[in-house]
Amino acid sequence: MTHLEEELKELKQQVTKMFVLVHSQLEKSYLSLQNLDKDIAHEILMTEKRVNALELKIDLDCENYLALYNPVAVDLRYVLAVLKINSNLERIGDIAEGIARFVIDSSTTFSNELIMHTHTNQMFDVSLKMIQDAEDAFINEDTSLARIVFKQDVILDNININANNNIINFIKNNPDDLEQCLHILSTIRKLERVGDQAKNIAEEIIFYIEAKVIKHSRKL
Amino acid sequence: MIEAKNLNLYYGAFHALKDINLKVAEKSVTALIGPSGCGKSTFLRTFNRMNDLIPGVKIEGDIIVDDENIYQKGIDVDRLRKRVGMVFQKPNPFAKSIFENVAYGMRVNGISNEKVIKEAVEQSLKQSALWDEVKDSLKKSAYALSGGQQQRLCIARALAVEPTILLMDEPASALDPISTAKIEELIHELKKKYTILIVTHNMQQAARVSDFTAFFYMGSLIEYDLTKTIFTNPAKQQTQNYVTGRFG
């Protein structure tokens, strides 16, 4: 392996670490929300600092790689893609932190009925699966898996579109749960954005491997 | 129109260029890249028949310059080399004054009108971005100039005989970064008037200065495309491996 390939391998390891960290953050935010576990929520806030630090490290590594190695072709696309993937992952980390803050601020346990009724649980499952698929696609350079990420985003979009009605219906029957309904609605909005971030990551993986720009395009 | 058609070149038994077909875009810069021994410099030298001077060389196929096959019988090679100027890796000024270096080509071509020569020298030195640095010392020896200035003087010397094509064989590889930047800027300016072919081992230089890039490997032309394409998304794996530094 050349020195240059070792640098790229090291960068890939850092990004993989970021994927794992962010996936774990979102998973923990789900757990903390389900059980109103404020300890886990506080843990998420602490770990968010690691996510931010890793984002800066990856950015710096990319900057150094561009300056020192002047990459071209697939190597250039790879570094450009990593910069964007890194930024999208960091935003997912922010979203997990945001959900953790709802848990910390909330005075009562989130009703299971509300979570089921609004399909929030399904949103968490799909979001986590999308991040996992994006990670696997990145590690294995598997663009067909990256394309599967797009299909899953449709599920999140549909749940998000129906969220207002679902929440209104729930409030009608449970007017005392207004505060947690608002938190759940915000959580749904956040998870919808996780889907967008995962989709962006999938686009970058396809760009780097196939040299195809599919952003703003319906063609996959 | 500059074109290589079914070009094969042999050094004795060694097949140095294998069936090359390439149309060079006019008034643009075409970079020839590839590992050492791939045939890029040999290919460059076919455009002004410099290879003719090498014993045992055999050339098949056509090189078309301005609708004329320069390998056909009866071609005036001196006239050809006036149309196709060349700049080498190391600056090679003559042991003459700055002025006489640039005037040399005109004098050997029979121009004796000093006014014409003076105007052409000034024009050439301006085109090669050297005029401002030497206008007050034209009688000084060319050897008094720095390496970068000497290389620009050689470019001025090539321009003085009004060529249409400029061949450059690693013109900046012996120069420091500032002189290299000046040569690259000069190439950028010169392509407005001239068709330039440049051999370079410096990948970033090829990317910076050229509009088209031809990648050679073991005597074959592997890929020829827009420089932007070659350095962002080359069609051939071999090209990708080379430009990303994985072989060669």
Coordinates of C-alpha atoms in Angstrom, one line a residue:
Chain A
M1 CA 0.0 0.0 0.0
T2 CA 1.4 3.4 -1.0
H3 CA 1.7 6.2 1.5
L4 CA -1.1 8.0 -0.3
E5 CA -3.4 5.0 0.0
E6 CA -2.6 4.7 3.7
E7 CA -3.7 8.3 4.2
L8 CA -7.0 7.6 2.4
K9 CA -7.5 4.4 4.4
E10 CA -6.9 6.4 7.6
L11 CA -9.5 9.0 6.5
K12 CA -12.0 6.2 5.8
Q13 CA -11.5 4.8 9.3
Q14 CA -12.2 8.2 10.8
V15 CA -15.4 8.6 8.8
T16 CA -16.5 5.1 9.7
K17 CA -15.9 6.0 13.4
M18 CA -18.1 9.1 12.8
F19 CA -20.9 6.9 11.3
V20 CA -20.8 4.6 14.3
L21 CA -20.8 7.4 16.8
V22 CA -23.7 9.3 15.2
H23 CA -25.7 6.1 14.7
S24 CA -25.2 5.3 18.4
Q25 CA -26.2 8.9 19.3
L26 CA -29.5 8.6 17.4
E27 CA -30.1 5.1 18.8
K28 CA -29.6 6.4 22.3
S29 CA -31.9 9.4 21.7
Y30 CA -34.6 6.8 20.8
L31 CA -34.0 4.9 23.9
S32 CA -34.0 8.0 26.1
L33 CA -37.3 9.2 24.5
Q34 CA -39.0 5.8 24.9
N35 CA -38.1 5.5 28.6
L36 CA -37.7 9.2 29.5
D37 CA -34.2 8.2 30.5
K38 CA -32.6 11.5 31.4
D39 CA -29.2 9.8 32.2
I40 CA -28.9 8.6 28.6
A41 CA -30.0 12.0 27.4
H42 CA -27.2 13.6 29.4
E43 CA -24.8 11.1 28.0
I44 CA -25.8 12.1 24.5
L45 CA -25.0 15.7 25.3
M46 CA -21.6 14.7 26.6
T47 CA -20.9 12.5 23.6
E48 CA -22.0 15.3 21.2
K49 CA -18.7 17.0 22.1
R50 CA -16.9 14.0 20.7
V51 CA -18.9 14.2 17.5
N52 CA -18.0 17.8 17.1
A53 CA -14.3 17.1 17.7
L54 CA -14.3 14.3 15.2
E55 CA -16.0 16.5 12.6
L56 CA -13.2 19.0 13.0
K57 CA -10.5 16.3 12.8
I58 CA -12.0 14.9 9.6
D59 CA -12.3 18.4 8.1
L60 CA -8.6 19.1 9.0
D61 CA -7.5 15.8 7.6
C62 CA -9.3 16.5 4.3
E63 CA -7.8 20.0 4.2
N64 CA -4.3 18.6 4.7
Y65 CA -4.9 15.9 2.1
L66 CA -6.0 18.4 -0.5
A67 CA -3.1 20.7 0.3
L68 CA -0.4 18.1 0.4
Y69 CA -1.4 15.5 -2.1
N70 CA -3.4 17.4 -4.7
P71 CA -5.7 14.5 -5.4
V72 CA -7.4 14.1 -8.7
A73 CA -10.1 11.9 -10.3
V74 CA -11.5 9.3 -7.8
D75 CA -9.3 10.5 -5.0
L76 CA -10.5 14.1 -5.4
R77 CA -14.1 13.0 -5.5
Y78 CA -13.5 10.9 -2.4
V79 CA -12.2 13.8 -0.4
L80 CA -14.9 16.1 -1.6
A81 CA -17.5 13.5 -0.7
V82 CA -16.0 12.9 2.7
L83 CA -16.2 16.6 3.5
K84 CA -19.9 16.6 2.8
I85 CA -20.6 13.2 4.4
N86 CA -18.8 14.5 7.5
S87 CA -21.0 17.6 7.6
N88 CA -24.2 15.6 7.2
L89 CA -23.2 13.2 9.9
E90 CA -22.5 16.0 12.3
R91 CA -25.9 17.4 11.7
I92 CA -27.5 14.1 12.5
G93 CA -25.5 14.3 15.7
D94 CA -27.0 17.7 16.4
I95 CA -30.5 16.2 15.8
A96 CA -29.8 13.4 18.3
E97 CA -28.7 16.1 20.8
G98 CA -31.9 18.1 20.1
I99 CA -34.1 15.0 20.9
A100 CA -32.1 14.4 24.1
R101 CA -32.9 18.0 25.2
F102 CA -36.6 17.3 24.7
V103 CA -36.2 14.4 27.0
I104 CA -34.3 16.5 29.6
D105 CA -36.9 19.3 29.4
S106 CA -39.9 16.9 29.5
S107 CA -41.6 16.5 32.9
T108 CA -43.6 13.4 32.0
T109 CA -42.9 10.1 30.3
F110 CA -43.8 10.2 26.6
S111 CA -46.9 8.1 26.1
N112 CA -46.4 4.9 24.1
E113 CA -49.7 5.4 22.5
L114 CA -48.6 8.8 21.2
I115 CA -45.3 7.4 19.9
M116 CA -47.2 4.5 18.1
H117 CA -50.0 6.7 16.9
T118 CA -47.6 9.2 15.2
H119 CA -45.3 6.4 13.9
T120 CA -42.4 8.0 15.7
N121 CA -41.0 4.6 16.6
Q122 CA -41.1 3.6 12.9
M123 CA -39.4 6.9 12.0
F124 CA -36.5 6.1 14.4
D125 CA -36.2 2.5 13.0
V126 CA -36.1 3.7 9.4
S127 CA -33.7 6.6 10.2
L128 CA -31.3 4.2 12.0
K129 CA -31.6 1.7 9.1
M130 CA -30.8 4.5 6.6
I131 CA -27.7 5.5 8.5
Q132 CA -26.6 1.9 8.8
D133 CA -27.1 1.3 5.1
A134 CA -25.2 4.5 4.2
E135 CA -22.4 3.4 6.5
D136 CA -22.2 -0.1 4.8
A137 CA -22.5 1.5 1.4
F138 CA -19.5 3.8 2.3
I139 CA -17.4 1.0 3.7
N140 CA -18.0 -1.5 0.9
E141 CA -18.3 1.1 -1.9
D142 CA -21.7 -0.4 -2.6
T143 CA -23.8 2.1 -4.7
S144 CA -26.7 -0.3 -5.0
L145 CA -27.0 -0.1 -1.2
A146 CA -26.7 3.6 -1.4
R147 CA -29.6 3.7 -3.7
I148 CA -31.7 1.7 -1.2
V149 CA -31.3 4.7 1.2
F150 CA -33.3 6.9 -1.2
K151 CA -36.3 4.5 -1.2
Q152 CA -36.4 4.4 2.6
D153 CA -36.6 8.2 2.7
V154 CA -40.1 8.0 1.2
I155 CA -41.4 6.3 4.3
L156 CA -40.1 9.2 6.5
D157 CA -41.6 11.8 4.2
N158 CA -45.0 10.2 4.3
I159 CA -45.0 9.9 8.1
N160 CA -43.9 13.6 8.3
I161 CA -46.7 14.7 5.9
N162 CA -49.3 13.0 8.0
A163 CA -47.8 14.1 11.3
N164 CA -50.0 17.2 11.8
N165 CA -53.2 15.4 11.4
N166 CA -52.0 12.5 13.6
I167 CA -51.0 14.9 16.4
I168 CA -54.2 17.0 16.1
N169 CA -56.2 13.8 16.5
F170 CA -54.2 12.8 19.5
I171 CA -54.5 16.2 21.2
K172 CA -58.3 16.1 20.7
N173 CA -58.5 12.9 22.7
N174 CA -55.6 13.8 25.1
P175 CA -55.7 17.6 25.7
D176 CA -53.5 17.3 28.8
D177 CA -50.6 15.9 26.7
L178 CA -50.1 19.0 24.7
E179 CA -46.4 19.6 25.8
Q180 CA -45.3 16.1 24.9
C181 CA -47.3 16.3 21.6
L182 CA -45.3 19.4 20.7
H183 CA -42.0 17.6 21.5
I184 CA -43.0 14.5 19.4
L185 CA -44.0 16.7 16.5
S186 CA -40.6 18.4 16.7
T187 CA -39.0 15.0 16.9
I188 CA -40.8 13.9 13.8
R189 CA -39.6 17.0 12.0
K190 CA -36.0 16.3 13.1
L191 CA -36.2 12.6 12.0
E192 CA -37.4 13.7 8.6
R193 CA -34.3 15.8 8.4
V194 CA -32.2 12.8 9.4
G195 CA -33.7 11.1 6.3
D196 CA -32.6 14.0 4.2
Q197 CA -29.1 13.9 5.6
A198 CA -28.8 10.1 5.0
K199 CA -30.0 10.7 1.4
N200 CA -27.3 13.4 1.0
I201 CA -24.7 11.0 2.2
A202 CA -25.9 8.3 -0.2
E203 CA -25.7 10.9 -3.1
E204 CA -22.1 11.7 -2.1
I205 CA -21.2 7.9 -2.1
I206 CA -22.6 7.5 -5.6
F207 CA -20.8 10.7 -6.7
Y208 CA -17.5 9.4 -5.4
I209 CA -17.7 5.9 -6.7
E210 CA -19.6 6.4 -10.0
A211 CA -18.7 10.1 -10.7
K212 CA -22.5 10.7 -11.2
V213 CA -24.2 13.7 -9.7
I214 CA -27.7 12.7 -8.8
K215 CA -28.5 15.6 -6.5
H216 CA -31.6 17.4 -7.6
S217 CA -32.2 14.6 -10.1
R218 CA -35.0 12.1 -10.2
K219 CA -32.8 9.5 -12.0
L220 CA -31.1 7.1 -9.7
Chain B
M1 CA -5.2 21.4 -38.5
I2 CA -2.6 19.3 -36.7
E3 CA -3.1 15.6 -36.6
A4 CA -1.3 12.3 -36.2
K5 CA -2.7 9.5 -38.3
N6 CA -1.8 5.8 -37.8
L7 CA 1.5 6.9 -36.6
N8 CA 4.1 4.2 -35.8
L9 CA 7.7 5.0 -34.8
Y10 CA 10.5 2.5 -34.4
Y11 CA 14.0 3.0 -32.9
G12 CA 15.6 0.1 -34.7
A13 CA 13.6 -3.0 -33.5
F14 CA 12.0 -1.1 -30.6
H15 CA 8.4 -0.1 -31.4
A16 CA 8.2 3.3 -29.6
L17 CA 4.9 4.7 -30.9
K18 CA 2.1 2.3 -31.7
D19 CA -0.6 3.4 -34.1
I20 CA -1.3 6.8 -32.7
N21 CA -4.3 8.8 -33.9
L22 CA -4.8 12.2 -32.4
K23 CA -6.2 15.5 -33.6
V24 CA -4.7 18.4 -31.8
A25 CA -7.1 21.3 -31.1
E26 CA -5.8 24.6 -32.5
K27 CA -5.0 27.6 -30.3
S28 CA -5.2 25.5 -27.2
V29 CA -2.8 23.6 -25.0
T30 CA -2.5 19.9 -25.2
A31 CA -0.5 18.2 -22.5
L32 CA 1.2 14.8 -23.1
I33 CA 1.5 12.8 -20.0
G34 CA 2.7 9.3 -19.1
P35 CA 5.5 7.5 -17.3
S36 CA 9.1 7.7 -18.4
G37 CA 9.6 5.9 -21.7
C38 CA 5.9 5.9 -22.7
G39 CA 6.7 7.8 -25.9
K40 CA 5.4 11.2 -25.1
S41 CA 8.6 13.1 -25.9
T42 CA 9.1 11.0 -29.0
F43 CA 5.6 11.9 -30.1
L44 CA 6.2 15.6 -29.5
R45 CA 9.3 15.5 -31.6
T46 CA 7.5 14.0 -34.6
F47 CA 5.8 17.3 -35.1
N48 CA 9.0 19.1 -36.1
R49 CA 10.8 15.9 -37.4
M50 CA 13.4 16.1 -34.6
N51 CA 13.4 12.3 -34.6
D52 CA 14.9 12.3 -38.1
L53 CA 18.2 13.1 -36.5
I54 CA 18.2 9.9 -34.5
P55 CA 20.0 7.0 -36.2
G56 CA 17.9 3.9 -37.0
V57 CA 14.5 5.7 -36.6
K58 CA 11.7 4.6 -38.8
I59 CA 8.4 6.4 -39.0
E60 CA 5.2 5.2 -40.6
G61 CA 1.9 7.1 -40.9
D62 CA 1.2 10.7 -41.3
I63 CA 1.6 13.9 -39.3
I64 CA -0.6 16.6 -40.8
V65 CA 0.3 20.2 -40.1
D66 CA -1.7 22.8 -41.9
D67 CA -3.2 20.3 -44.3
E68 CA 0.2 19.0 -45.3
N69 CA 1.8 15.6 -44.4
I70 CA 5.1 16.7 -43.0
Y71 CA 6.6 13.2 -43.7
Q72 CA 5.9 13.3 -47.4
K73 CA 8.8 13.6 -49.8
G74 CA 10.0 17.1 -50.7
I75 CA 9.1 18.8 -47.4
D76 CA 11.5 21.6 -46.4
V77 CA 12.3 20.7 -42.9
D78 CA 13.9 24.1 -42.1
R79 CA 10.7 25.7 -43.2
L80 CA 8.7 23.2 -41.1
R81 CA 10.8 24.0 -38.0
K82 CA 10.1 27.7 -38.5
R83 CA 6.4 26.9 -38.3
V84 CA 6.8 24.5 -35.4
G85 CA 8.9 26.1 -32.7
M86 CA 10.4 24.1 -29.8
V87 CA 11.4 24.8 -26.2
F88 CA 13.4 22.3 -24.3
Q89 CA 13.7 21.1 -20.7
K90 CA 16.8 23.1 -20.0
P91 CA 17.1 26.6 -21.2
N92 CA 19.6 26.6 -24.0
P93 CA 20.4 30.2 -25.0
F94 CA 23.2 30.8 -27.4
A95 CA 26.5 32.5 -26.3
K96 CA 25.2 35.8 -27.6
S97 CA 23.5 38.9 -26.3
I98 CA 19.9 38.8 -25.3
F99 CA 19.0 40.7 -28.4
E100 CA 21.0 38.5 -30.7
N101 CA 19.5 35.3 -29.3
V102 CA 16.0 36.5 -30.3
A103 CA 17.2 37.9 -33.6
Y104 CA 19.1 34.7 -34.5
G105 CA 16.2 32.9 -36.2
M106 CA 15.4 35.9 -38.4
R107 CA 18.9 36.4 -39.4
V108 CA 19.4 32.8 -40.5
N109 CA 16.2 33.0 -42.4
G110 CA 17.6 35.9 -44.4
I111 CA 16.0 38.9 -42.8
S112 CA 18.5 41.7 -42.7
N113 CA 16.4 44.8 -42.2
E114 CA 17.5 45.9 -38.7
K115 CA 14.3 47.9 -38.1
V116 CA 12.2 44.8 -38.8
I117 CA 14.4 42.7 -36.6
K118 CA 14.4 45.2 -33.8
E119 CA 10.6 45.4 -33.8
A120 CA 10.3 41.6 -33.9
V121 CA 12.7 41.2 -31.0
E122 CA 10.7 43.6 -28.9
Q123 CA 7.5 42.0 -29.9
S124 CA 8.8 38.5 -29.1
L125 CA 10.2 39.5 -25.7
K126 CA 6.9 41.2 -24.9
Q127 CA 5.0 38.1 -25.8
S128 CA 7.3 36.0 -23.7
A129 CA 6.8 38.4 -20.7
L130 CA 10.5 39.2 -20.5
W131 CA 10.6 42.6 -22.1
D132 CA 10.1 44.7 -18.9
E133 CA 13.0 42.8 -17.3
V134 CA 15.5 43.1 -20.1
K135 CA 14.6 46.1 -22.2
D136 CA 17.5 48.1 -20.7
S137 CA 20.1 45.3 -21.0
L138 CA 19.5 43.8 -24.4
K139 CA 23.2 43.8 -25.2
K140 CA 24.1 41.8 -22.1
S141 CA 25.0 38.2 -22.4
A142 CA 22.0 35.8 -22.3
Y143 CA 23.9 33.8 -19.7
A144 CA 23.6 36.7 -17.3
L145 CA 19.9 35.9 -17.0
S146 CA 18.4 33.6 -14.4
G147 CA 17.2 30.1 -15.4
G148 CA 13.6 31.2 -15.6
Q149 CA 14.5 34.3 -17.7
Q150 CA 16.7 32.2 -20.0
Q151 CA 13.7 29.8 -20.6
R152 CA 11.5 32.8 -21.4
L153 CA 14.2 34.0 -23.7
C154 CA 14.2 30.7 -25.5
I155 CA 10.5 31.0 -25.9
A156 CA 11.0 34.5 -27.3
R157 CA 13.5 33.1 -29.7
A158 CA 11.0 30.5 -30.9
L159 CA 8.3 33.1 -31.3
A160 CA 10.5 35.5 -33.3
V161 CA 10.2 33.4 -36.4
E162 CA 6.4 33.5 -36.2
P163 CA 5.6 29.8 -35.7
T164 CA 2.0 28.5 -35.5
I165 CA 2.8 25.6 -33.2
L166 CA 5.0 25.5 -30.1
L167 CA 6.3 22.3 -28.8
M168 CA 7.4 22.3 -25.2
D169 CA 9.4 19.4 -23.7
E170 CA 9.1 19.8 -19.9
P171 CA 9.8 23.6 -20.2
A172 CA 9.6 24.3 -16.4
S173 CA 11.1 21.1 -14.9
A174 CA 14.4 22.8 -14.3
L175 CA 12.9 26.0 -12.8
D176 CA 12.0 27.2 -9.4
P177 CA 8.3 27.6 -8.5
I178 CA 8.2 31.3 -9.2
S179 CA 9.8 30.9 -12.6
T180 CA 7.5 27.9 -13.2
A181 CA 4.5 30.1 -12.4
K182 CA 5.7 32.7 -14.9
I183 CA 6.1 30.1 -17.6
E184 CA 2.7 28.6 -16.9
E185 CA 1.1 32.1 -17.1
L186 CA 2.9 32.7 -20.3
I187 CA 1.6 29.4 -21.8
H188 CA -1.9 30.6 -20.8
E189 CA -1.3 33.8 -22.7
L190 CA 0.4 32.2 -25.7
K191 CA -2.4 29.8 -26.5
K192 CA -4.5 32.7 -27.7
K193 CA -2.2 32.9 -30.7
Y194 CA -0.4 29.5 -30.9
T195 CA -1.2 25.8 -30.7
I196 CA 0.9 24.4 -27.9
L197 CA 1.9 20.8 -27.2
I198 CA 3.6 20.3 -23.8
V199 CA 5.2 17.3 -22.3
T200 CA 5.2 17.3 -18.6
H201 CA 5.9 15.0 -15.7
N202 CA 4.2 17.4 -13.4
M203 CA 0.6 16.3 -13.2
Q204 CA -0.6 19.4 -11.5
Q205 CA 1.1 21.5 -14.2
A206 CA -0.7 19.5 -16.9
A207 CA -4.0 20.1 -15.0
R208 CA -3.2 23.8 -14.6
V209 CA -2.0 24.8 -18.1
S210 CA -3.7 22.5 -20.6
D211 CA -7.1 22.3 -22.2
F212 CA -6.6 18.7 -23.5
T213 CA -4.6 15.9 -22.1
A214 CA -3.3 12.8 -23.9
F215 CA -2.1 9.9 -21.7
F216 CA 0.5 7.6 -23.2
Y217 CA 1.6 4.3 -21.9
M218 CA 4.2 1.9 -23.4
G219 CA 4.0 3.7 -26.8
S220 CA 0.2 3.7 -27.0
L221 CA -2.2 6.6 -26.6
I222 CA -4.4 5.3 -23.9
E223 CA -6.8 8.2 -23.5
Y224 CA -7.2 11.7 -25.0
D225 CA -9.8 14.1 -23.7
L226 CA -10.5 17.4 -22.1
T227 CA -8.1 18.0 -19.2
K228 CA -11.0 18.5 -16.9
T229 CA -12.3 15.0 -17.8
I230 CA -8.9 13.3 -17.5
F231 CA -8.4 14.8 -14.0
T232 CA -11.9 14.3 -12.7
N233 CA -13.4 11.3 -14.3
P234 CA -11.1 9.6 -16.8
A235 CA -12.7 6.8 -18.9
K236 CA -9.9 4.3 -18.6
Q237 CA -8.7 2.6 -15.4
Q238 CA -5.1 2.9 -16.5
T239 CA -5.4 6.7 -16.8
Q240 CA -7.0 6.9 -13.4
N241 CA -4.2 4.8 -11.9
Y242 CA -1.6 7.1 -13.4
V243 CA -3.2 10.5 -12.6
T244 CA -3.8 9.4 -9.0
G245 CA -0.2 8.3 -8.7
R246 CA -1.0 4.5 -8.3
F247 CA 1.5 3.5 -11.0
G248 CA 4.0 4.9 -13.4

